[in-house]
Amino acid sequence: MTGTAAARISPETRTLFDRALDREPTPRRPLWINRQAGRYLPEYRKLRERYGFKELAGSAELAAEVTLQPIRRFPLDAAIIFADIMSPLPALGIEFDFAPGPVVAEPIRSAAAVDALPEADSKSVAPEVIEAIALVRRELPAHTALLGFCGAPWTLAAYLVEGRGVKDFPRLRAFAAEQPRALERLLERLSRLMAAYLIRQGQAGVSAIQVFDSWAGLLSRASWERLVRPHLESMLHAVGEAGISRILFVNNAPHLVEAYAGLPAEGLAVDWRIDLRALQERHGDRRAVQGNIDPAILTAGPEPTRAAAESLLDQVRARGHIVNLGHGVLPNTPVESVEALVQAVHREAQ
Ligand code: 1CP
């Protein structure tokens, strides 16, 4: 890692990523990769031989090391802190494991279970993540942005009510119909907790955060407007008031993208199902757009990756575009495909 004082971040330095998120002109578009620290990297797999995922994410030093792994290997424009969307939930007394996705010990399936959740002190919310942010900040080159993140209240509620990731989350949808008031109280609690957590991440040194709404698409638009929107909106508003830039990632919800686009966020990130150019045409005057190569294309190798990257760069206007995949990079992705993506994006500066 570069260790000279000049290479370290200073408050005056605005990275390529930060400028693109503010829709300022940049010499080329920034690039980072959803789930960029992970199993496709040999150095991550090596650490996973010695430590479980919970141990890695639970130690500030190990989490900082894993966060930096993809940055040492590729010239990416942002690092994302290594943690999970579940990391802040122990502050609410929630117990869970990973197998490999989150499995909650006692799913929340009644109004009484929602009301029994303890009030959390913001300092008790994932202190290891806050410490890891401070550690990464010291090591990260000045031109690389550091991103924090959290799960959207709805996506967190999906795991808490259903208990684990299952197709179409039927128990969650039943809970929304049977106990709408209890669901609202749960979303309200999660929204307040996540706002406090993201603001602490900002104080620890991230310049922007991404909110992952991975299970956004489960409700009809009318139910989403009624149950989900107010809580997501108040969380994003509180984070913006604290001066932290926001990217909202919406997965697999083509029927809701226009509704999400109206929420307060500097950037809108979408999966590969969405026409990013059309989204930019509709919202590019107020929002940066991020995405959205299909991660499966990278598993097909460097050539298809290069072609997909060139086609994306061709279609989407450079200004206010942050290049990324439409969802997390897959574990069987060849490192050479990531290199091909980096090269295609960097070629724009030449
Ligand atoms: O090595 C392993 O086996 C652990 C796999 C793993 C990893 C690497 C999990 C379990 N979480 C993570 C880290 C993680 N999760 C990051 C860190 C950043 C990085 O890797 O660079 C981030 C941003 C997340 C976010 C996350 N976790 C989301 C939102 C993004 C998305 O992919 O939609 C979701 C839905 C989760 C839940 C989760 N945690 C882990 C898995 C495998 C899953 C999803 C699948 C499921 O529900 O079964």
Coordinates of N, CA, C and O in Angstrom, one line a residue, residues 130-247:
I130 N -17.3 0.3 12.4 CA -16.9 1.7 12.6 C -15.4 1.7 12.7 O -14.7 2.5 12.1
E131 N -14.8 0.8 13.5 CA -13.4 0.7 13.7 C -12.7 0.3 12.4 O -11.6 0.9 12.1
A132 N -13.2 -0.6 11.7 CA -12.6 -1.0 10.4 C -12.6 0.1 9.4 O -11.6 0.3 8.7
I133 N -13.6 1.0 9.4 CA -13.6 2.1 8.5 C -12.4 3.0 8.8 O -11.7 3.5 7.9
A134 N -12.2 3.3 10.1 CA -11.1 4.2 10.5 C -9.8 3.5 10.1 O -8.9 4.3 9.6
L135 N -9.6 2.2 10.2 CA -8.4 1.6 9.8 C -8.2 1.6 8.3 O -7.1 1.9 7.8
V136 N -9.2 1.4 7.5 CA -9.1 1.4 6.1 C -8.7 2.8 5.6 O -7.9 3.0 4.7
R137 N -9.4 3.8 6.2 CA -9.1 5.2 5.9 C -7.7 5.5 5.9 O -7.2 6.2 5.0
R138 N -6.9 5.0 6.9 CA -5.5 5.3 7.0 C -4.7 4.7 5.9 O -3.6 5.2 5.5
E139 N -5.1 3.6 5.3 CA -4.3 2.8 4.3 C -4.7 3.2 2.9 O -3.9 2.9 2.0
L140 N -5.9 3.7 2.7 CA -6.4 3.8 1.4 C -5.7 5.0 0.6 O -5.6 6.0 1.1
P141 N -5.4 4.7 -0.7 CA -4.8 5.8 -1.5 C -5.8 7.0 -1.6 O -7.0 6.8 -1.5
A142 N -5.2 8.2 -1.7 CA -6.1 9.4 -1.7 C -7.1 9.5 -2.8 O -8.2 10.1 -2.6
H143 N -6.8 8.8 -3.9 CA -7.7 8.9 -5.1 C -8.8 7.8 -5.0 O -9.6 7.7 -5.9
T144 N -8.8 7.0 -3.9 CA -9.8 5.9 -3.8 C -10.9 6.3 -2.8 O -10.5 6.6 -1.6
A145 N -12.1 6.3 -3.2 CA -13.2 6.6 -2.2 C -13.5 5.4 -1.3 O -13.2 4.3 -1.6
L146 N -14.0 5.7 -0.1 CA -14.4 4.7 0.8 C -16.0 4.7 1.0 O -16.5 5.8 1.3
L147 N -16.6 3.6 0.7 CA -18.1 3.6 0.7 C -18.5 2.8 2.0 O -18.0 1.7 2.2
G148 N -19.5 3.3 2.7 CA -20.1 2.5 3.7 C -21.4 1.9 3.1 O -21.8 2.2 2.0
F149 N -22.1 1.2 3.9 CA -23.4 0.6 3.4 C -24.3 0.1 4.5 O -23.9 0.0 5.7
C150 N -25.5 -0.1 4.2 CA -26.5 -0.9 5.1 C -27.5 -1.5 4.2 O -27.6 -1.2 3.0
G151 N -28.3 -2.4 4.8 CA -29.4 -3.0 4.1 C -30.6 -2.0 4.3 O -30.7 -1.3 5.3
A152 N -31.4 -1.9 3.3 CA -32.7 -1.1 3.4 C -33.6 -1.7 4.4 O -33.6 -3.0 4.6
P153 N -34.4 -0.9 5.1 CA -35.3 -1.5 6.2 C -36.1 -2.7 5.6 O -36.2 -3.7 6.3
W154 N -36.6 -2.6 4.4 CA -37.4 -3.7 3.9 C -36.6 -5.0 3.7 O -37.1 -6.0 4.0
T155 N -35.4 -4.8 3.2 CA -34.6 -6.0 2.9 C -34.1 -6.6 4.3 O -34.1 -7.9 4.4
L156 N -33.9 -5.8 5.3 CA -33.5 -6.4 6.6 C -34.8 -7.1 7.2 O -34.7 -8.2 7.7
A157 N -35.9 -6.4 7.0 CA -37.2 -7.0 7.6 C -37.4 -8.3 6.9 O -38.0 -9.3 7.5
A158 N -37.1 -8.4 5.6 CA -37.3 -9.7 4.8 C -36.6 -10.9 5.5 O -37.2 -11.9 5.8
Y159 N -35.3 -10.6 5.9 CA -34.6 -11.7 6.6 C -35.1 -11.9 8.0 O -35.2 -13.0 8.5
L160 N -35.5 -10.8 8.7 CA -35.9 -11.0 10.1 C -37.3 -11.7 10.2 O -37.5 -12.5 11.1
V161 N -38.2 -11.5 9.3 CA -39.5 -12.1 9.3 C -39.5 -13.5 8.7 O -39.9 -14.5 9.3
E162 N -38.8 -13.6 7.5 CA -38.8 -14.9 6.9 C -37.8 -15.9 7.6 O -38.0 -17.1 7.5
G163 N -36.8 -15.3 8.2 CA -35.8 -16.1 8.9 C -34.6 -16.4 8.0 O -33.5 -16.6 8.6
R164 N -34.7 -16.5 6.7 CA -33.6 -16.7 5.8 C -34.1 -16.3 4.4 O -35.3 -16.1 4.1
G165 N -33.1 -16.3 3.4 CA -33.5 -16.0 2.1 C -34.2 -17.1 1.4 O -33.6 -18.2 1.2
V166 N -35.5 -17.0 1.1 CA -36.2 -18.1 0.4 C -36.9 -17.4 -0.8 O -37.2 -16.3 -0.8
K167 N -37.2 -18.2 -1.8 CA -37.8 -17.7 -3.0 C -39.1 -17.0 -2.7 O -40.0 -17.5 -2.0
D168 N -39.2 -15.7 -3.1 CA -40.4 -14.9 -3.0 C -40.9 -14.6 -1.6 O -41.9 -13.9 -1.4
F169 N -40.2 -15.0 -0.6 CA -40.4 -14.6 0.8 C -41.9 -14.6 1.2 O -42.5 -13.6 1.6
P170 N -42.6 -15.8 1.1 CA -44.0 -15.9 1.3 C -44.5 -15.5 2.7 O -45.5 -14.8 2.9
R171 N -43.6 -15.8 3.8 CA -44.0 -15.4 5.1 C -44.0 -13.9 5.3 O -44.8 -13.4 6.1
L172 N -43.0 -13.3 4.7 CA -42.9 -11.8 4.8 C -44.1 -11.2 4.2 O -44.7 -10.3 4.8
R173 N -44.5 -11.7 3.0 CA -45.7 -11.1 2.3 C -47.0 -11.3 3.1 O -47.9 -10.5 3.2
A174 N -47.0 -12.5 3.8 CA -48.2 -12.8 4.6 C -48.2 -11.8 5.8 O -49.3 -11.3 6.2
F175 N -47.1 -11.6 6.4 CA -46.9 -10.7 7.6 C -47.4 -9.3 7.2 O -48.1 -8.6 8.0
A176 N -47.0 -8.9 6.0 CA -47.3 -7.5 5.5 C -48.9 -7.4 5.4 O -49.4 -6.3 5.7
A177 N -49.5 -8.5 5.0 CA -51.0 -8.5 4.9 C -51.7 -8.6 6.2 O -52.7 -7.9 6.5
E178 N -51.2 -9.5 7.1 CA -51.8 -9.7 8.4 C -51.6 -8.7 9.5 O -52.4 -8.4 10.3
Q179 N -50.3 -8.2 9.5 CA -49.8 -7.3 10.6 C -49.2 -6.1 10.0 O -48.1 -5.8 10.3
P180 N -50.0 -5.3 9.2 CA -49.3 -4.1 8.6 C -48.8 -3.1 9.6 O -47.7 -2.5 9.4
R181 N -49.5 -3.0 10.7 CA -49.0 -2.0 11.7 C -47.7 -2.5 12.4 O -46.8 -1.7 12.6
A182 N -47.7 -3.8 12.6 CA -46.4 -4.3 13.3 C -45.3 -4.2 12.3 O -44.2 -3.9 12.6
L183 N -45.5 -4.5 11.0 CA -44.5 -4.4 10.0 C -44.0 -2.9 9.9 O -42.8 -2.7 9.9
E184 N -44.9 -2.0 10.0 CA -44.6 -0.6 9.9 C -43.7 -0.2 11.1 O -42.7 0.5 11.0
R185 N -44.0 -0.7 12.3 CA -43.2 -0.4 13.5 C -41.8 -1.0 13.3 O -40.8 -0.4 13.7
L186 N -41.8 -2.2 12.8 CA -40.4 -2.9 12.5 C -39.6 -2.0 11.5 O -38.4 -1.7 11.8
L187 N -40.3 -1.6 10.4 CA -39.5 -0.8 9.4 C -39.1 0.5 10.0 O -38.0 1.0 9.7
E188 N -39.9 1.1 10.9 CA -39.6 2.4 11.5 C -38.4 2.2 12.4 O -37.5 3.0 12.4
R189 N -38.4 1.1 13.2 CA -37.2 0.8 14.1 C -35.9 0.7 13.3 O -34.9 1.2 13.6
L190 N -36.0 -0.1 12.2 CA -34.9 -0.4 11.3 C -34.4 0.9 10.7 O -33.2 1.1 10.5
S191 N -35.3 1.7 10.2 CA -35.0 2.9 9.5 C -34.2 3.9 10.5 O -33.2 4.4 10.1
R192 N -34.6 4.0 11.7 CA -33.9 4.8 12.7 C -32.6 4.3 13.0 O -31.6 5.0 13.1
L193 N -32.5 2.9 13.2 CA -31.2 2.3 13.5 C -30.2 2.5 12.4 O -29.1 2.8 12.6
M194 N -30.7 2.2 11.2 CA -29.8 2.3 10.0 C -29.3 3.8 9.8 O -28.2 4.0 9.4
A195 N -30.2 4.7 10.0 CA -29.8 6.1 9.8 C -28.7 6.4 10.8 O -27.6 7.0 10.4
A196 N -28.8 6.0 12.1 CA -27.8 6.3 13.1 C -26.5 5.6 12.7 O -25.4 6.1 12.8
Y197 N -26.6 4.4 12.2 CA -25.4 3.6 11.8 C -24.7 4.2 10.6 O -23.5 4.4 10.7
L198 N -25.4 4.7 9.7 CA -24.8 5.3 8.5 C -24.1 6.6 8.9 O -23.1 6.9 8.3
I199 N -24.8 7.3 9.8 CA -24.2 8.6 10.2 C -22.9 8.3 10.9 O -21.9 9.0 10.7
R200 N -22.8 7.3 11.7 CA -21.6 6.9 12.4 C -20.5 6.5 11.4 O -19.3 6.8 11.5
Q201 N -20.9 5.8 10.3 CA -20.0 5.4 9.3 C -19.4 6.7 8.6 O -18.2 6.8 8.3
G202 N -20.3 7.7 8.4 CA -19.8 9.0 7.9 C -18.8 9.6 8.8 O -17.7 10.1 8.3
Q203 N -19.0 9.6 10.1 CA -18.1 10.3 11.0 C -16.8 9.5 11.1 O -15.7 10.1 11.3
A204 N -16.8 8.2 10.8 CA -15.6 7.4 10.9 C -14.8 7.5 9.6 O -13.6 7.1 9.6
G205 N -15.4 8.1 8.5 CA -14.5 8.3 7.3 C -15.0 7.9 6.0 O -14.3 8.0 5.0
V206 N -16.3 7.4 5.8 CA -16.8 7.2 4.5 C -17.3 8.5 3.9 O -17.9 9.3 4.6
S207 N -17.2 8.6 2.6 CA -17.7 9.9 2.0 C -19.1 9.6 1.4 O -19.8 10.5 1.1
A208 N -19.4 8.3 1.2 CA -20.7 8.0 0.6 C -21.2 6.7 1.2 O -20.3 5.9 1.6
I209 N -22.4 6.4 1.1 CA -23.0 5.1 1.5 C -23.9 4.6 0.4 O -24.4 5.3 -0.4
Q210 N -24.0 3.2 0.4 CA -24.9 2.6 -0.5 C -25.9 1.8 0.4 O -25.6 1.1 1.3
V211 N -27.2 2.0 0.0 CA -28.3 1.3 0.7 C -28.7 0.2 -0.2 O -29.1 0.4 -1.4
F212 N -28.6 -1.1 0.2 CA -28.9 -2.2 -0.6 C -30.4 -2.6 -0.3 O -30.7 -3.1 0.7
D213 N -31.2 -2.4 -1.3 CA -32.6 -3.0 -1.2 C -32.7 -4.2 -2.2 O -33.3 -4.1 -3.2
S214 N -32.1 -5.3 -1.7 CA -32.0 -6.4 -2.6 C -33.3 -7.1 -2.8 O -33.5 -7.8 -3.9
W215 N -34.2 -7.0 -1.9 CA -35.5 -7.7 -2.0 C -36.6 -6.6 -2.3 O -37.8 -6.8 -1.9
A216 N -36.2 -5.5 -2.9 CA -37.2 -4.4 -3.2 C -38.4 -4.9 -3.9 O -39.5 -4.4 -3.7
G217 N -38.3 -5.9 -4.8 CA -39.4 -6.1 -5.8 C -40.5 -7.0 -5.3 O -41.4 -7.3 -6.1
L218 N -40.6 -7.3 -4.0 CA -41.6 -8.3 -3.6 C -43.0 -7.8 -3.5 O -43.9 -8.6 -3.5
L219 N -43.1 -6.5 -3.4 CA -44.5 -6.0 -3.2 C -45.0 -5.3 -4.4 O -44.2 -4.8 -5.3
S220 N -46.3 -5.1 -4.5 CA -46.9 -4.3 -5.6 C -46.5 -2.9 -5.3 O -46.2 -2.5 -4.2
R221 N -46.6 -2.0 -6.3 CA -46.3 -0.6 -6.1 C -47.2 0.0 -5.0 O -46.7 0.8 -4.2
A222 N -48.5 -0.3 -5.1 CA -49.4 0.3 -4.1 C -49.0 -0.1 -2.7 O -48.9 0.8 -1.8
S223 N -48.7 -1.4 -2.4 CA -48.3 -1.8 -1.1 C -47.0 -1.2 -0.7 O -46.8 -0.8 0.5
W224 N -46.0 -1.1 -1.6 CA -44.7 -0.5 -1.4 C -44.9 1.0 -1.0 O -44.3 1.4 0.0
E225 N -45.7 1.7 -1.7 CA -45.9 3.1 -1.4 C -46.4 3.3 0.0 O -46.0 4.2 0.8
R226 N -47.4 2.4 0.4 CA -48.0 2.6 1.7 C -47.2 2.1 2.8 O -47.0 2.8 3.8
L227 N -46.5 0.9 2.7 CA -45.8 0.3 3.8 C -44.3 0.7 3.9 O -43.8 0.9 5.0
V228 N -43.7 0.7 2.7 CA -42.2 0.8 2.7 C -41.6 2.2 2.5 O -40.7 2.6 3.2
R229 N -42.2 2.9 1.6 CA -41.6 4.2 1.2 C -41.3 5.2 2.3 O -40.2 5.7 2.4
P230 N -42.3 5.4 3.2 CA -42.1 6.4 4.2 C -40.8 6.2 5.1 O -40.1 7.1 5.4
H231 N -40.6 4.9 5.4 CA -39.4 4.6 6.2 C -38.1 4.7 5.5 O -37.1 5.2 6.1
L232 N -38.1 4.2 4.2 CA -36.9 4.4 3.4 C -36.6 5.9 3.2 O -35.4 6.3 3.3
E233 N -37.6 6.6 3.0 CA -37.4 8.1 2.7 C -36.9 8.8 4.0 O -36.0 9.6 3.9
S234 N -37.4 8.5 5.1 CA -37.0 9.2 6.3 C -35.5 8.8 6.7 O -34.7 9.7 7.1
M235 N -35.1 7.6 6.4 CA -33.8 7.1 6.6 C -32.8 7.9 5.7 O -31.8 8.5 6.1
L236 N -33.1 7.9 4.4 CA -32.3 8.6 3.4 C -32.2 10.1 3.7 O -31.1 10.7 3.6
H237 N -33.3 10.7 4.2 CA -33.3 12.1 4.5 C -32.4 12.4 5.6 O -31.6 13.3 5.6
A238 N -32.4 11.6 6.7 CA -31.6 11.8 7.9 C -30.1 11.7 7.5 O -29.3 12.5 7.9
V239 N -29.7 10.8 6.6 CA -28.3 10.6 6.2 C -27.9 11.8 5.4 O -26.8 12.3 5.5
G240 N -28.8 12.3 4.5 CA -28.4 13.4 3.7 C -28.2 14.7 4.5 O -27.3 15.5 4.3
E241 N -29.1 14.9 5.5 CA -28.9 16.0 6.5 C -27.5 16.0 7.1 O -27.0 17.0 7.5
A242 N -27.0 14.8 7.3 CA -25.7 14.6 8.0 C -24.5 14.9 7.0 O -23.4 14.7 7.3
G243 N -24.9 15.2 5.7 CA -23.8 15.5 4.7 C -23.2 14.3 4.1 O -22.1 14.4 3.5
I244 N -23.8 13.2 4.1 CA -23.2 12.0 3.5 C -24.0 11.7 2.2 O -25.2 11.7 2.1
S245 N -23.2 11.5 1.1 CA -23.8 11.2 -0.2 C -24.4 9.7 -0.2 O -23.8 8.8 0.4
R246 N -25.5 9.6 -0.9 CA -26.3 8.3 -0.8 C -26.4 7.7 -2.2 O -26.8 8.4 -3.2
I247 N -26.2 6.4 -2.3 CA -26.6 5.6 -3.5 C -27.6 4.6 -3.0 O -27.4 3.9 -2.0

